[in-house]
Short mmCIF file of N, CA and C in Angstrom, two decimals:
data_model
loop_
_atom_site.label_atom_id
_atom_site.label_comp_id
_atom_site.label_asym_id
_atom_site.label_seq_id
_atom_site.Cartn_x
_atom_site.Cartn_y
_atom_site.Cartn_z
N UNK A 1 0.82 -1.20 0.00
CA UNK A 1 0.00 0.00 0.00
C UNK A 1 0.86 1.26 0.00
N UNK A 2 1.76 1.20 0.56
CA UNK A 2 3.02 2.36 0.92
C UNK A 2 4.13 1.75 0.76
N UNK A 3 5.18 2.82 -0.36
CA UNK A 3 6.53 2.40 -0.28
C UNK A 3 7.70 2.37 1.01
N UNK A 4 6.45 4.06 1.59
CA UNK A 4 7.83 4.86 2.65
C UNK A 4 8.58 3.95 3.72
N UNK A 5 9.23 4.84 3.89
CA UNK A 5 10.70 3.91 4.70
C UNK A 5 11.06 5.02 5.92
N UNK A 6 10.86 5.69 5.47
CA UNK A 6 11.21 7.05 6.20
C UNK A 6 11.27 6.70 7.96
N UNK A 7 12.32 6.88 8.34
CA UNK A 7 12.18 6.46 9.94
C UNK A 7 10.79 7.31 10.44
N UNK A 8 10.32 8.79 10.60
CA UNK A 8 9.10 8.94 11.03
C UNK A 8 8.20 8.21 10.66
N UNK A 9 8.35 7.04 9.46
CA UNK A 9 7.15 6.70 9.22
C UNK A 9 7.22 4.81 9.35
N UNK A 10 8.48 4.86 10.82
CA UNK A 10 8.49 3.22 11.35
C UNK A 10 9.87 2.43 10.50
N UNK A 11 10.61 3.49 9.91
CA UNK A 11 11.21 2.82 8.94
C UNK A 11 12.68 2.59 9.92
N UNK A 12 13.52 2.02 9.54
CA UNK A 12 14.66 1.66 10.22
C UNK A 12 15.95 2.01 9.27
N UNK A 13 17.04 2.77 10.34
CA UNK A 13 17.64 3.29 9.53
C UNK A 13 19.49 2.56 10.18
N UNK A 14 20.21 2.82 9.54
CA UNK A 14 21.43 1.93 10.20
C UNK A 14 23.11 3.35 9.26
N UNK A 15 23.82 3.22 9.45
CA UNK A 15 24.82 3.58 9.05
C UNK A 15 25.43 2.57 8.10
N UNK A 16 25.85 2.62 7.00
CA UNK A 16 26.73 1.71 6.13
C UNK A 16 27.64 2.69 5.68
N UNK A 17 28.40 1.41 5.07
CA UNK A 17 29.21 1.95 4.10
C UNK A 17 29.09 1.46 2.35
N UNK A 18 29.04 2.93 1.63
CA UNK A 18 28.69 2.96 0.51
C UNK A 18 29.87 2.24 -0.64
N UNK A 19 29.22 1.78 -1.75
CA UNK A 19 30.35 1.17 -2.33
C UNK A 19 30.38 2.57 -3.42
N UNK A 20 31.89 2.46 -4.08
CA UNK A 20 32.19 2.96 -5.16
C UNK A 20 31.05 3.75 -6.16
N UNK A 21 30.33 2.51 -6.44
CA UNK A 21 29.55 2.97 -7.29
C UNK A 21 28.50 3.95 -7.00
N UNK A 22 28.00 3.72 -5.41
CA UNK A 22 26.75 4.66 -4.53
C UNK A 22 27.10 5.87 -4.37
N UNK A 23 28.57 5.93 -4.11
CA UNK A 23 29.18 7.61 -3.77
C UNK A 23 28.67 8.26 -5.62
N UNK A 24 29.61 7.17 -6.48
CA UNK A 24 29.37 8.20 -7.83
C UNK A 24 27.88 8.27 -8.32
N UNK A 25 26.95 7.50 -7.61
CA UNK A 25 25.24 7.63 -8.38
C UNK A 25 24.95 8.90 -7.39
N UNK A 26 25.59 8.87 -5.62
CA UNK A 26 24.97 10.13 -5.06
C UNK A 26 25.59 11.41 -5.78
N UNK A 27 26.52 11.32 -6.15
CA UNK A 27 27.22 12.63 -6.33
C UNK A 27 26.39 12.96 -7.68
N UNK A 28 26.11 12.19 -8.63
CA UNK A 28 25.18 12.45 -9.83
C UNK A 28 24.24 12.94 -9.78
N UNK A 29 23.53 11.91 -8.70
CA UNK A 29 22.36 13.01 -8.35
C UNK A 29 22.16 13.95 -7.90
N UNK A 30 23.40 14.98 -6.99
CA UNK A 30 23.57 16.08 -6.80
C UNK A 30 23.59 17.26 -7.68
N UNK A 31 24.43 16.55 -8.42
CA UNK A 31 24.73 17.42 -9.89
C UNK A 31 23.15 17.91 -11.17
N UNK A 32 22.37 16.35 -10.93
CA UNK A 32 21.50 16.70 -12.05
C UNK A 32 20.31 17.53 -11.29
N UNK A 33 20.33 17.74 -9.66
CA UNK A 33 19.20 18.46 -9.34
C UNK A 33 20.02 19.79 -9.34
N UNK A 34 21.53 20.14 -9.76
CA UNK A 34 22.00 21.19 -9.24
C UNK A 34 22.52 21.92 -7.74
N UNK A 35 22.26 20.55 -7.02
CA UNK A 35 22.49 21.07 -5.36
C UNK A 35 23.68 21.47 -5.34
N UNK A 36 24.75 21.91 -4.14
CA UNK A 36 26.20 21.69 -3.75
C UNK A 36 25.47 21.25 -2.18
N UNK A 37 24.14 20.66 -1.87
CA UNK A 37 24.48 19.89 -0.73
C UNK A 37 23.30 19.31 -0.53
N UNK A 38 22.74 18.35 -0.26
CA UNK A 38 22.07 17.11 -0.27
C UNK A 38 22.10 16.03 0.38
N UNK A 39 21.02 15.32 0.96
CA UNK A 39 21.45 14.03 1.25
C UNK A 39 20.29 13.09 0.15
N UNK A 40 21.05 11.58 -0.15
CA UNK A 40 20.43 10.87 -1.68
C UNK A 40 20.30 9.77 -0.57
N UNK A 41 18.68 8.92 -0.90
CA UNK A 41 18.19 8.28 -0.01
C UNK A 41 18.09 7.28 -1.39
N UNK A 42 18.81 6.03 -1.09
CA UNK A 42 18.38 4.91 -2.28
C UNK A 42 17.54 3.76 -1.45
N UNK A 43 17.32 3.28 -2.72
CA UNK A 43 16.62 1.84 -2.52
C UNK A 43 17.82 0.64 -3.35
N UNK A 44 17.50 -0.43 -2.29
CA UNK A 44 18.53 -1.56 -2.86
C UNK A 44 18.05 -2.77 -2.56
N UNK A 45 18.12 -3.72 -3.81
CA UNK A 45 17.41 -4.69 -4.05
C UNK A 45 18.16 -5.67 -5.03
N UNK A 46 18.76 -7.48 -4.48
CA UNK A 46 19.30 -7.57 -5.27
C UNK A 46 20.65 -7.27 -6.00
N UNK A 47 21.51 -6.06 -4.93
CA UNK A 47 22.83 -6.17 -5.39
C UNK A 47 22.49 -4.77 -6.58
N UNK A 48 21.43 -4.25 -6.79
CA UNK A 48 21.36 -3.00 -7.52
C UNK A 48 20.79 -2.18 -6.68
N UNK A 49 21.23 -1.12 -7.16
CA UNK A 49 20.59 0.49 -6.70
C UNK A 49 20.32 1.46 -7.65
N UNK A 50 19.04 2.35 -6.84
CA UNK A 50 18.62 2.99 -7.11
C UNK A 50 18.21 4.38 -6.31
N UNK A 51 18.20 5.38 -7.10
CA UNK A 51 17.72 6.79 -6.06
C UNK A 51 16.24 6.73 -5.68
N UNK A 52 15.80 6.69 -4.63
CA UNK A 52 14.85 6.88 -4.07
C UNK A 52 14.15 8.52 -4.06
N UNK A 53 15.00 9.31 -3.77
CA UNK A 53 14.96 10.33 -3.66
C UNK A 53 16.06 11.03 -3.26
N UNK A 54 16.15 12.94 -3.31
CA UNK A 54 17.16 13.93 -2.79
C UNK A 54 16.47 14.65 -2.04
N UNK A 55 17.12 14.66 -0.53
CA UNK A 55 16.63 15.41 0.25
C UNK A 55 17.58 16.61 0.38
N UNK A 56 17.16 18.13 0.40
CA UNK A 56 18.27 19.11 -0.02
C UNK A 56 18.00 20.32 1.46
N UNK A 57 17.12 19.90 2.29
CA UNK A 57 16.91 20.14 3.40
C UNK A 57 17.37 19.55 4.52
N UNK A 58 17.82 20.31 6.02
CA UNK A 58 18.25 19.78 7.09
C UNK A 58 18.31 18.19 7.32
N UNK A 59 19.09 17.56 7.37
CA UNK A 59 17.98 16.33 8.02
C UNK A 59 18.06 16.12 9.28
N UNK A 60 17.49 16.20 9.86
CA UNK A 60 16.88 15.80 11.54
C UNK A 60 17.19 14.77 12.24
N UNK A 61 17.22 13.37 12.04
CA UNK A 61 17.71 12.33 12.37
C UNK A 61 19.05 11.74 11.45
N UNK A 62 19.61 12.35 11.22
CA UNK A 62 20.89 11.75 10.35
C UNK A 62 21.67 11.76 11.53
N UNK A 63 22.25 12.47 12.27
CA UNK A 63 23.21 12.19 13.11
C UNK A 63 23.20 11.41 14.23
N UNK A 64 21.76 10.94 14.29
CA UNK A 64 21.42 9.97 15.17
C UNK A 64 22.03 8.47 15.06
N UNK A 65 22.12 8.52 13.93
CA UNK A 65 22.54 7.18 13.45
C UNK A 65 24.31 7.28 12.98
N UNK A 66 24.85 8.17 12.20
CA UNK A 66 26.25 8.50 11.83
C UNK A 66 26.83 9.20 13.05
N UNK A 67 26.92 9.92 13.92
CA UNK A 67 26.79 10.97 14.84
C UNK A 67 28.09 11.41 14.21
N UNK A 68 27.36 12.21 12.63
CA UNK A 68 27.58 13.61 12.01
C UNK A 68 26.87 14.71 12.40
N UNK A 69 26.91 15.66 12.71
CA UNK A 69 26.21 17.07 13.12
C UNK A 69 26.13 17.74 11.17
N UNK A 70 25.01 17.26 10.45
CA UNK A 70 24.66 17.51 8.89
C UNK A 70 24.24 18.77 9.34
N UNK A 71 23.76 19.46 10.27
CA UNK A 71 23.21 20.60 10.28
C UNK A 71 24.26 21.78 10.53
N UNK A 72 25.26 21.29 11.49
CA UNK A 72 26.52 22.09 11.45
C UNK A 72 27.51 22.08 10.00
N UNK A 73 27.37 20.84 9.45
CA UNK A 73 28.26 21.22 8.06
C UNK A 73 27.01 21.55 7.03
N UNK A 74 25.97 21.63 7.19
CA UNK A 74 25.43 22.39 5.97
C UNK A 74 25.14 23.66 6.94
N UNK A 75 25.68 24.58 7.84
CA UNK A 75 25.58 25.75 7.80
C UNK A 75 26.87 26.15 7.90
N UNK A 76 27.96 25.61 7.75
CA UNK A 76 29.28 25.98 7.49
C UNK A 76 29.63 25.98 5.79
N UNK A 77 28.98 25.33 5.00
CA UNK A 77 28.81 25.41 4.08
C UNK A 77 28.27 26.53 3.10
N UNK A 78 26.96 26.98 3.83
CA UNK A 78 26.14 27.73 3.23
C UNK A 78 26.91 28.85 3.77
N UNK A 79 27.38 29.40 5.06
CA UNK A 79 28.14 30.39 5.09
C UNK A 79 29.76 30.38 4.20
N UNK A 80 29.95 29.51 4.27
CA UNK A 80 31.28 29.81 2.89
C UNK A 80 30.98 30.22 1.54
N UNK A 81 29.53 29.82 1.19
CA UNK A 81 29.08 30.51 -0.39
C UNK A 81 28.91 31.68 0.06
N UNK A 82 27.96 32.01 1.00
CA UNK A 82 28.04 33.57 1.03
C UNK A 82 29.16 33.91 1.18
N UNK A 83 29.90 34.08 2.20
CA UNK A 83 31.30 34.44 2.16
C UNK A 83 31.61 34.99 0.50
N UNK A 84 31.85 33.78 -0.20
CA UNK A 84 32.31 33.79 -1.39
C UNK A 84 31.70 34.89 -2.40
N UNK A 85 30.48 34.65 -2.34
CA UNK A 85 29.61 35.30 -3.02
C UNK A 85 29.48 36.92 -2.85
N UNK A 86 30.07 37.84 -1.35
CA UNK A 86 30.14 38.64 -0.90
C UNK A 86 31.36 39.23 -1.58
N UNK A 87 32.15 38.52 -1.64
CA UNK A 87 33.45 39.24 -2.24
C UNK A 87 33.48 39.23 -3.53
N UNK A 88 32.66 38.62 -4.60
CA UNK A 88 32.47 39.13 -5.88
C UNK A 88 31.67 40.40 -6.42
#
């Protein structure tokens, strides 16, 4: 009836590690929505993958699971474009 996975919506989430090929499909998909920051949520089935979706907003529970602070490097981020952008 429902695909979602989404931990608010019961889904279970774990830390891995990405192969070769997942870093270059996320980074693609960065590129073709135009982001410089994103997180790419796949689906995997079978030894293939696929993009599920790009989330280009905060994410909220990511560091729960990596204990990365995504909200501290995407506002260190976004202040270095401005930065950048200020001096042109």
């Amino acid at each position: 009836k429902n695909v979602t996975s989404n931990v608010s919506s019961g889904g279970k989430a774990r830390a891995v590690t990405l192969l070769k090929e997942q870093e270059a499909l996320a980074v693609k998909a960065l590129q073709t929505i135009g982001a410089d920051y994103a997180g790419v949520d796949f689906l995997v089935c079978n030894g293939k993958t696929a993009v599920g979706e790009i989330n280009i907003g905060p994410f909220t529970t990511y560091g729960v699971y990596t204990n990365i602070d995504a909200g501290k490097i995407f506002a260190e981020h976004v202040l270095s474009v401005c930065s950048t952008l200020s001096k042109t």
